[in-house]
């Protein structure tokens, strides 16, 4: 006899979803075309049809610990073919956004990042912290002479601030991901582990670095190039930052590095890749605006990535041109953008990097993916 399931609709969550990009949710009449056309859906428990009915009924317990919402790469083949215009791709994106809030630690951070109206408060945090830091060491002025950013914001303070911010983000992400894993475990008691954890991690990493899943998308093939450039842009900047940290703090290399230093070249190439990638993301979104909607939540992150990369290049160019009254303030704004990207990563759309990776590992490990 099949198990009984007491339906307990969470109407507040349904309202939240419809207000955050899933306004078409109720149009779905469960024809399952979306699950048939989805290039990433597995043969067993295909998505996104079942997620559409869970979302319509507000069955958030069935959605939150469901790895399938993360296996979706938002290519929108389903939305193009949906006969009712229910835009399942957008609905899954809204459910993922809901998950960021659900797994956020501390909780209020998820709520803050979930509403684009809070952007001024979120930006105020790094601005105030950095002004206090600079005031405490008497550096609230434009330094004289050759432009060297460490004369304005000493590297010791930059390192201390960003190591603390990274630790905070890591702790928050770790707690969120752990709770997500537990929820996936709860909802997968019928699945049989089919691959060891380590091989699952290796297989997932191979897919992510090759962006294999994006290659399967039909409607939005261009998304592959855009996402790949953004991904490797961030990877390159992450590597650059950490090498610079070692060079300066442990090997006592003088900064700024010359433009032909390999680490500088890596940083600049990564910045260019990120800029081209995020520009392609915007162009793709505009091109496909009838199939998928872009919410203020999406635009906020896109805007912050642009801010990060443009201020990074402008700081470098104004430094090289010797325009001190522009170079130092732009550098300050650049640090604010870096703070935003790192500190708020677990709660912003960038958090998909964590949750999708974990969901992919779990799906392989649990035998969910076929
Ligand atoms: S979302 Fe569209 S394609 Fe999918 S089941 Fe509903 S009506 Fe059918
Ligand atoms: S957006 Fe793409 S990957 Fe996601 S459910 Fe639809 S077809 Fe599948």
PDB file of C-alpha atoms in Angstrom, residues 10-23 25 60 94-95 97-102 110-111 114:
ATOM      1  CA  UNK A  10       2.571  26.758   2.754  1.00  0.00           C
ATOM      2  CA  UNK A  11       0.574  29.588   1.187  1.00  0.00           C
ATOM      3  CA  UNK A  12       3.032  32.204   2.418  1.00  0.00           C
ATOM      4  CA  UNK A  13       5.797  30.433   0.491  1.00  0.00           C
ATOM      5  CA  UNK A  14       3.611  30.259  -2.652  1.00  0.00           C
ATOM      6  CA  UNK A  15       3.095  34.014  -2.393  1.00  0.00           C
ATOM      7  CA  UNK A  16       6.827  34.468  -1.909  1.00  0.00           C
ATOM      8  CA  UNK A  17       7.567  32.396  -5.024  1.00  0.00           C
ATOM      9  CA  UNK A  18       5.020  34.169  -7.213  1.00  0.00           C
ATOM     10  CA  UNK A  19       6.421  37.499  -6.052  1.00  0.00           C
ATOM     11  CA  UNK A  20       9.987  36.549  -6.885  1.00  0.00           C
ATOM     12  CA  UNK A  21       9.883  35.515 -10.526  1.00  0.00           C
ATOM     13  CA  UNK A  22       7.424  32.592 -10.456  1.00  0.00           C
ATOM     14  CA  UNK A  23       4.296  34.633 -11.264  1.00  0.00           C
ATOM     15  CA  UNK A  25       3.369  29.202 -11.673  1.00  0.00           C
ATOM     16  CA  UNK A  60       8.270  23.544   0.446  1.00  0.00           C
ATOM     17  CA  UNK A  94      12.513  31.225  -7.772  1.00  0.00           C
ATOM     18  CA  UNK A  95      12.591  27.994  -5.761  1.00  0.00           C
ATOM     19  CA  UNK A  97      16.164  31.711  -4.465  1.00  0.00           C
ATOM     20  CA  UNK A  98      13.815  30.491  -1.714  1.00  0.00           C
ATOM     21  CA  UNK A  99      16.429  27.858  -0.777  1.00  0.00           C
ATOM     22  CA  UNK A 100      19.114  30.520  -0.269  1.00  0.00           C
ATOM     23  CA  UNK A 101      16.856  32.099   2.357  1.00  0.00           C
ATOM     24  CA  UNK A 102      15.908  28.789   3.943  1.00  0.00           C
ATOM     25  CA  UNK A 110      19.086  35.435   3.668  1.00  0.00           C
ATOM     26  CA  UNK A 111      16.141  37.801   4.024  1.00  0.00           C
ATOM     27  CA  UNK A 114      16.541  38.201  -0.912  1.00  0.00           C
TER      28      UNK A 114
END
